[in-house]
Short mmCIF file of C-alpha atoms in Angstrom, two decimals:
data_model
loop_
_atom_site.label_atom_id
_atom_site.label_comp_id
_atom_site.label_asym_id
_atom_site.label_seq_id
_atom_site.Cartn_x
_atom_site.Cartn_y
_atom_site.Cartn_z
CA UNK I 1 -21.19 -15.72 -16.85
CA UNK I 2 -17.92 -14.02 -15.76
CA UNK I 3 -19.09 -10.60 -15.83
CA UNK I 4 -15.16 -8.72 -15.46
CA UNK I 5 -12.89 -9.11 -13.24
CA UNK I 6 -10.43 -7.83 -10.20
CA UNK I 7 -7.20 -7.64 -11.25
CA UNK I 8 -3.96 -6.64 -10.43
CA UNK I 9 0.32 -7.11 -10.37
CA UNK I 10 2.26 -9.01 -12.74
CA UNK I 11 -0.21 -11.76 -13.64
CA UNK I 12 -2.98 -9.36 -14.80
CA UNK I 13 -2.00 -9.63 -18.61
CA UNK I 14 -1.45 -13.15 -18.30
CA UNK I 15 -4.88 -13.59 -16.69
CA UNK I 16 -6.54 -11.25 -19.16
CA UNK I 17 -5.24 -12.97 -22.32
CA UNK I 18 -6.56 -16.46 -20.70
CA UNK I 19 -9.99 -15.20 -20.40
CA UNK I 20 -12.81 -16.48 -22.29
CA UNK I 21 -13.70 -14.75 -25.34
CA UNK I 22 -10.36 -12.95 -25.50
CA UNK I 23 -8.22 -13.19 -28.73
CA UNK I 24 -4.81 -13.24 -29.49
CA UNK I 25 -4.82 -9.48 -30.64
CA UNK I 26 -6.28 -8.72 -27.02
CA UNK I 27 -6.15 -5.40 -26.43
CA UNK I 28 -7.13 -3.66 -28.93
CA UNK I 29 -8.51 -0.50 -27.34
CA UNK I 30 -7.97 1.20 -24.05
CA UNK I 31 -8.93 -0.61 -20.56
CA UNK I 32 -11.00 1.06 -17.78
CA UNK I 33 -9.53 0.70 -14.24
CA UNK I 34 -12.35 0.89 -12.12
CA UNK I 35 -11.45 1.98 -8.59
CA UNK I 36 -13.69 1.66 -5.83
CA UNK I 37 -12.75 4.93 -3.96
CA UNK I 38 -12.53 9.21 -4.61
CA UNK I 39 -8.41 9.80 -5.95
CA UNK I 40 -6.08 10.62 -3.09
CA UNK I 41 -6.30 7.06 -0.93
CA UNK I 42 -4.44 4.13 -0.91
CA UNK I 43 -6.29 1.79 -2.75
CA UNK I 44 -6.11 5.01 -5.74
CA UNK I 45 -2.50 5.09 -5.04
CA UNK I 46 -1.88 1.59 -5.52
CA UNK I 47 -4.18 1.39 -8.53
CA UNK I 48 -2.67 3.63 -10.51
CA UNK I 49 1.02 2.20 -10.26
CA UNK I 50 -0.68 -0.52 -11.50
CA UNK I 51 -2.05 0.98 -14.22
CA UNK I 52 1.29 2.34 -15.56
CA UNK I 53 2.99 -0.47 -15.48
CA UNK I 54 0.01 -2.30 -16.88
CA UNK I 55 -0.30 -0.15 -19.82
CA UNK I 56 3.59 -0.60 -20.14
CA UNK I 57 2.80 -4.13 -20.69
CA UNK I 58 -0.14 -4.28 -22.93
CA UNK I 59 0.72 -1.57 -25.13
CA UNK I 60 -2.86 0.00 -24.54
CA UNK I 61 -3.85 3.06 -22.34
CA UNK I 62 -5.25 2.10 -18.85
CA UNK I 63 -7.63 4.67 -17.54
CA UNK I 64 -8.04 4.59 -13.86
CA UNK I 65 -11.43 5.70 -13.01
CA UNK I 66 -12.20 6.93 -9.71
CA UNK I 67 -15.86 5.83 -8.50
CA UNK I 68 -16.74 6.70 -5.19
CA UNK I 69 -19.54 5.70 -2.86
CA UNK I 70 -21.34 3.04 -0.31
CA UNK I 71 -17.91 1.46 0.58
CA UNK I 72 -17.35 0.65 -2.80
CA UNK I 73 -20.67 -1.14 -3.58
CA UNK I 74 -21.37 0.97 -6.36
CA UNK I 75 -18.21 0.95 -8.23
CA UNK I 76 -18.28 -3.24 -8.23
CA UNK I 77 -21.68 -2.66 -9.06
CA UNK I 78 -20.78 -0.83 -12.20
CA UNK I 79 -17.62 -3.41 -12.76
CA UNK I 80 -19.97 -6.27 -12.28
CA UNK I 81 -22.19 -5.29 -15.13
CA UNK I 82 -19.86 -4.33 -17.66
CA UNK I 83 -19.58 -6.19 -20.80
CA UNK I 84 -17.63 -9.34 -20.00
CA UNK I 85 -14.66 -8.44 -22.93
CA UNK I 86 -11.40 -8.15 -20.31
CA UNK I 87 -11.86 -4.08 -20.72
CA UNK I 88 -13.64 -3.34 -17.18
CA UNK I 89 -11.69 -4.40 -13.99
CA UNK I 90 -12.05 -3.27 -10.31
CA UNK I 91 -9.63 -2.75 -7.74
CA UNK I 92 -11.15 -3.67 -4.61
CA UNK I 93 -10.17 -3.97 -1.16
CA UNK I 94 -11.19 -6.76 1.70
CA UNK I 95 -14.42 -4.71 1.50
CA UNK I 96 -15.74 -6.91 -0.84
CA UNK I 97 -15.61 -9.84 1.40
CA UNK I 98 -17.82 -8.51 3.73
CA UNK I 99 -20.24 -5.97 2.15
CA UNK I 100 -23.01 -9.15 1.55
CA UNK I 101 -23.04 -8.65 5.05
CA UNK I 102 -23.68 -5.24 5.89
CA UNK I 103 -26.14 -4.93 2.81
CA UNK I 104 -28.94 -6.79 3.19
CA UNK I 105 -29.45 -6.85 -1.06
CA UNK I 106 -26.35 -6.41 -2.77
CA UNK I 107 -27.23 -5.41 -6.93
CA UNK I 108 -24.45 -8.03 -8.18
CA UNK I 109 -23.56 -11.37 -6.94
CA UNK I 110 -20.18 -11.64 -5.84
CA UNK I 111 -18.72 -15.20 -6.47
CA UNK I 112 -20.90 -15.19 -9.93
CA UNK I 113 -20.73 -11.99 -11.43
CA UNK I 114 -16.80 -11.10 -10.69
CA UNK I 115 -13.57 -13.46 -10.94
CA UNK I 116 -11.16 -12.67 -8.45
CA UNK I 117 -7.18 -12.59 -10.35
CA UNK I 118 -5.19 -12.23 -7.35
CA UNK I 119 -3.90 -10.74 -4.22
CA UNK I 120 -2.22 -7.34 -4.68
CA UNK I 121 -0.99 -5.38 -1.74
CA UNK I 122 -1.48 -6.03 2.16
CA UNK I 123 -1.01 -2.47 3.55
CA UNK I 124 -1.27 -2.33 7.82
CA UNK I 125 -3.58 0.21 9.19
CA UNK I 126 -2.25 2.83 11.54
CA UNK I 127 -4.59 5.03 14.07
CA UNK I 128 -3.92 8.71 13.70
CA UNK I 129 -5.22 11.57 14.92
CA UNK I 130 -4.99 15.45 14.45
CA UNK I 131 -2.78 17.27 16.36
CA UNK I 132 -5.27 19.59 18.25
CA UNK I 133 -6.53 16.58 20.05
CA UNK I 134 -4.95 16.07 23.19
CA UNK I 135 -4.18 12.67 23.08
CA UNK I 136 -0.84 10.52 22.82
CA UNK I 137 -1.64 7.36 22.72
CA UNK I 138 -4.46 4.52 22.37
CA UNK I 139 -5.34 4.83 26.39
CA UNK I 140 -5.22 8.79 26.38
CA UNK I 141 -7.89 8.79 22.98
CA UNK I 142 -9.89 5.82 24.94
CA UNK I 143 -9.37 8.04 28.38
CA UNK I 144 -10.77 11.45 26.50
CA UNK I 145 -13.61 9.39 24.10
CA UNK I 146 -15.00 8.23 27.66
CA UNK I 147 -15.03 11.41 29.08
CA UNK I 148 -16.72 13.05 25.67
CA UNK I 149 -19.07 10.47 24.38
CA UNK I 150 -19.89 11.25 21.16
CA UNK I 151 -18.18 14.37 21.02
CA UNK I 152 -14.83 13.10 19.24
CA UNK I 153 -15.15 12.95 15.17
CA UNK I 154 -13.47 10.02 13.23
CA UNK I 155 -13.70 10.27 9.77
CA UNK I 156 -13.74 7.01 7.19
CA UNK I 157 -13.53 6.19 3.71
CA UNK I 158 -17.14 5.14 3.25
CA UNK I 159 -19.67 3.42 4.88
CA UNK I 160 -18.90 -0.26 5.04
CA UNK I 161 -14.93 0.30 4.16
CA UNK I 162 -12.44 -1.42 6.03
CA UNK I 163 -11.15 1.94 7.80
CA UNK I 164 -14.97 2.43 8.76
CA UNK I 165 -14.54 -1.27 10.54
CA UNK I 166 -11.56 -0.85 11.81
CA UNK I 167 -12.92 2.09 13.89
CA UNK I 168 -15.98 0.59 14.57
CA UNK I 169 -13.99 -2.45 16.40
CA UNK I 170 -11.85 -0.11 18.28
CA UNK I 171 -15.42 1.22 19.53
CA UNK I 172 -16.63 -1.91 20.12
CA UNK I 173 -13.39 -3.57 22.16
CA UNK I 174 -13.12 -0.33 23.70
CA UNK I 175 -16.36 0.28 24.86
CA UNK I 176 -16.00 4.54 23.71
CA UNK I 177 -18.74 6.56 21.18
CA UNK I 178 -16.90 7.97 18.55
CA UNK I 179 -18.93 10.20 15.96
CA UNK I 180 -18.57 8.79 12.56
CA UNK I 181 -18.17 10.86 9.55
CA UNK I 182 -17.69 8.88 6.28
CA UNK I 183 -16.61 10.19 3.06
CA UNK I 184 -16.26 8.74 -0.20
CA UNK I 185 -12.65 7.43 -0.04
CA UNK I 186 -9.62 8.16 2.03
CA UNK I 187 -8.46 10.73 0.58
CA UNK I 188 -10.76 13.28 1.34
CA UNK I 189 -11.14 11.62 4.65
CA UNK I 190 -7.46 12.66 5.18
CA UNK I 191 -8.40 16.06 3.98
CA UNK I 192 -10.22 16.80 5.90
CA UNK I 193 -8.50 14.95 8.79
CA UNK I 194 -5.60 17.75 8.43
CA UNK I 195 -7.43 20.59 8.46
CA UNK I 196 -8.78 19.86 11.49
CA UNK I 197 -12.82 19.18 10.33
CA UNK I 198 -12.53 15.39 11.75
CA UNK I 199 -10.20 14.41 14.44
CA UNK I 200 -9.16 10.55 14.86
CA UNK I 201 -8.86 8.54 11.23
CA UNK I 202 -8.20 4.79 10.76
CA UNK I 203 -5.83 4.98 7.51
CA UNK I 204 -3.22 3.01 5.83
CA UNK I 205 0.30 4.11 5.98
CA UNK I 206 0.88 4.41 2.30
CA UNK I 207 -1.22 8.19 2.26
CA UNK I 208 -0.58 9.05 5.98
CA UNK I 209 3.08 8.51 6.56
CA UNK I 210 4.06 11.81 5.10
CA UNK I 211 1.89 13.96 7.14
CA UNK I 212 2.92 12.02 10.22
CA UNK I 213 6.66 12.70 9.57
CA UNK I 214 6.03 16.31 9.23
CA UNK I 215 4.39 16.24 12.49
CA UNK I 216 0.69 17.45 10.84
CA UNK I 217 -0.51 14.05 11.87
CA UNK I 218 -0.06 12.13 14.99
CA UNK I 219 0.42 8.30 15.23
CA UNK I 220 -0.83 6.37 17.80
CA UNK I 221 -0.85 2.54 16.59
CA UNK I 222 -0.39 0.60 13.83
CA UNK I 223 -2.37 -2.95 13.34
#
């Protein structure tokens, strides 16, 4: 049984009011947004835009609520078991594609338990790093992270979240030993980042763009 859903953009009421076991009166009480990351990140960003112009549509508060933790494995967790009634959805990210395989025992099924709506947002990722570190560019960071092995902090938005992959393959191509310190979601990752705590972040540009214009952040690619 469709246990809820991951919805999102235009088609979401559309999608909703085709489910099974929906009526024609659908809603009739408030939905829960279930996002799989702390507020302050992009995926939170993007989520609750949606949720706006969602509830603009429906005619029903949307709640977003925030559920942090194990790269968002608990927050589809919590989605997946909800009562199948088209008043739970999730917000995830390409995390869900791959967490089966960094889990070895996931506590939902994926392709049974959820029913994917449709493709929201494809943001790029961009490299960034604080401006303390003395680095300009992908060869300098490599250059220093070779020199310091294990010495140089990046932080993430969870384990097993696509910013903590993205790092991990810039590790891996680059043969370099970054220190990983995850968090649970990007925006206290980027907290964090600016103050100086952690010192290289893989983001998206939608909460880091800002901070790079006013020079508190400093680019060095973008994917």
């Amino acid at each position: 049984m469709i246990r809820s859903m991951i919805c999102a953009a235009g088609l979401v009421a559309l999608s909703l009011a085709a489910s099974a076991g929906l009526s024609q009166s659908y809603p009739q009480k408030s939905i829960r947004f279930i996002v799989p990351f702390a507020p302050g990140g992009g995926t939170d960003v993007i989520a609750r835009v949606m949720a706006k112009k969602l509830s603009e549509i429906v005619g029903q508060p949307v709640v977003v609520d925030n559920r942090g933790g194990a790269g968002g494995v608990l927050a589809t967790d919590l989605a997946a078991k909800a009562p199948p009634d088209g008043y739970t959805m999730i917000l995830s990210t390409t995390a869900l594609a791959f967490s089966a395989a960094l889990y070895p025992k996931l506590p939902y099924d994926t392709l049974r338990d959820l029913a994917p709506v449709t493709k929201v947002a494809v943001q790029p990722f961009i490299l960034v790093v604080h401006p303390s570190l003395p680095v300009t560019s992908v060869k300098h960071l490599v250059a220093l992270a070779r020199a310091k092995p294990g010495q140089i902090t990046y932080a993430s938005g969870g384990v097993g979240s696509g910013f903590h992959l993205a790092a991990e393959l810039l590790k891996l191509k680059a043969n370099i030993d970054l220190l990983h310190v995850p968090y649970r979601g990007g925006g206290p990752a980027l907290v964090d980042l600016l103050s100086g705590h952690v010192q290289v972040m893989v983001s998206t540009l939608a909460i880091t763009l800002p901070h790079t214009k006013a020079g508190k952040l400093r680019p060095l690619a973008v994917t």
